[in-house]
Amino acid sequence: MHTAAAYALPAPDGSFEKVTIQRRELGPHDVLIDIKFAGICHSDIHTARDEWGGSRYPCVPGHEIAGVVAAVGSAVTRHRVGDRVGVGCMVDSCGVCAPCLADEEQYCTAGATMTYDSVVDPAVQPGGHTLGGYSTRIVVTENFVVAIPEGIGLDVAAPLLCAGVTLYSPLRHWGAGPGKKVAIIGMGGLGHVGVKLAAAMGAEVTVLSHSLSKQDDGKLFGASAYYATSDKQTFRELRGRFDLILNTVSANLPMDDYLRLLNLDGTLVILGLPENPISVKPFNLAKYRRSLAGSMIGGIAQTQEMLNFCAEHGIGAEIELIAADEIDGAYDRVVASDVRYRFVIDVSTM
Ligand SMILES: [Zn+2]
Ligand SMILES: [Zn+2]
């Protein structure tokens, strides 16, 4: 067994506590990673505070992991000791279903094993559920470990493992590139990376944000236009404008207002997940043959492709680095949308 320090929530309404956890002995295909940085994703908060129900405790969140390989199993070929590597939202999947064979492990029909809060055999993770990246070490099977290219700092790479691929995958799937008009709803942890990625792909990028308070940043990240959705005029002016709209906001939005911003064959993709059902007027889909779609993170091969793309284009997340004992306060600030743009835990402070 490998001992690691971790920050865990003992119960939904508790505070984070420093604990000692065990990681499994390396199997032939396992990689032991010394974690250097871990991003704080809004999903971590929903899970840690049991807002989706059924969370398991102690809860060690963290699925935006960047670190260095400390040891490898006897049959590992993809990574070597000393390599800069990352782990995202998943640590395993069945490997044989149609989505897995199509490199879309996030849609594994047996259900992918998520990096934290997934039930597993105690031989996989002592305690019987996975424990994430708010810890000093993790053991992951080599196929779910990606390389972080030189040229991206490990701290700004960490959020790319979830936020980055969550935006990259739909941008690629729906063909963002030169000649395409893309709008990103929301300029938070997800949205700001989306702006950078879509701009680097050559698309014309517009930000649709509640206010204009982050307009300067949006332009700096590559947006050519920035509109406040609190202004009714925005929806009149942009009617029929976009080929692709990515919605990163997890609050319920007036979907019809946004659907009307799509042009012929345009698609509105839902990435943020509101708790409540959404409703749309069917006419707004029928007109211009519009689509309403969803997308969930991305596969491991595409995560690697995304990191390579980011290195090539000098893209990292914008982060605020915090110490491990500041997680509780950071959570409150994320909930209050008071972060530019992603908190990242400096794991050396554990
Ligand atoms: Zn996430
Ligand atoms: Zn599968």
Short mmCIF file of N, CA and C and ligand atoms in Angstrom, two decimals, residues 93-101 104-105 107-112, ligand 2:
data_model
loop_
_atom_site.label_atom_id
_atom_site.label_comp_id
_atom_site.label_asym_id
_atom_site.label_seq_id
_atom_site.Cartn_x
_atom_site.Cartn_y
_atom_site.Cartn_z
N SER A 93 -12.87 2.16 -17.20
CA SER A 93 -14.16 1.84 -17.83
C SER A 93 -14.08 0.40 -18.30
N CYS A 94 -15.19 -0.12 -18.87
CA CYS A 94 -15.22 -1.56 -19.19
C CYS A 94 -14.24 -1.92 -20.31
N GLY A 95 -14.01 -0.98 -21.24
CA GLY A 95 -13.04 -1.22 -22.30
C GLY A 95 -13.55 -2.06 -23.47
N VAL A 96 -14.75 -2.62 -23.37
CA VAL A 96 -15.22 -3.52 -24.44
C VAL A 96 -16.56 -3.12 -25.05
N CYS A 97 -17.26 -2.15 -24.46
CA CYS A 97 -18.56 -1.76 -25.03
C CYS A 97 -18.33 -0.84 -26.24
N ALA A 98 -19.40 -0.55 -26.98
CA ALA A 98 -19.25 0.24 -28.20
C ALA A 98 -18.67 1.64 -27.92
N PRO A 99 -19.18 2.38 -26.93
CA PRO A 99 -18.56 3.69 -26.67
C PRO A 99 -17.08 3.57 -26.28
N CYS A 100 -16.73 2.59 -25.44
CA CYS A 100 -15.32 2.43 -25.05
C CYS A 100 -14.46 2.13 -26.29
N LEU A 101 -14.95 1.25 -27.17
CA LEU A 101 -14.19 0.91 -28.37
C LEU A 101 -14.08 2.10 -29.33
N GLU A 104 -14.80 6.71 -26.48
CA GLU A 104 -15.75 7.60 -25.79
C GLU A 104 -16.09 6.97 -24.44
N GLU A 105 -15.04 6.76 -23.62
CA GLU A 105 -15.22 6.03 -22.35
C GLU A 105 -16.19 6.72 -21.41
N TYR A 107 -19.01 7.61 -22.02
CA TYR A 107 -20.35 7.07 -22.27
C TYR A 107 -20.38 5.55 -22.15
N CYS A 108 -19.39 4.97 -21.47
CA CYS A 108 -19.32 3.51 -21.24
C CYS A 108 -20.69 3.00 -20.78
N THR A 109 -21.19 1.96 -21.45
CA THR A 109 -22.55 1.48 -21.13
C THR A 109 -22.59 0.81 -19.76
N ALA A 110 -21.44 0.34 -19.28
CA ALA A 110 -21.38 -0.25 -17.94
C ALA A 110 -21.18 0.83 -16.89
N GLY A 111 -20.94 2.05 -17.33
CA GLY A 111 -20.68 3.16 -16.40
C GLY A 111 -19.19 3.25 -16.12
N ALA A 112 -18.57 4.33 -16.53
CA ALA A 112 -17.14 4.51 -16.25
C ALA A 112 -16.93 4.65 -14.74
ZN ZN B 2 -17.42 0.55 -21.73
#
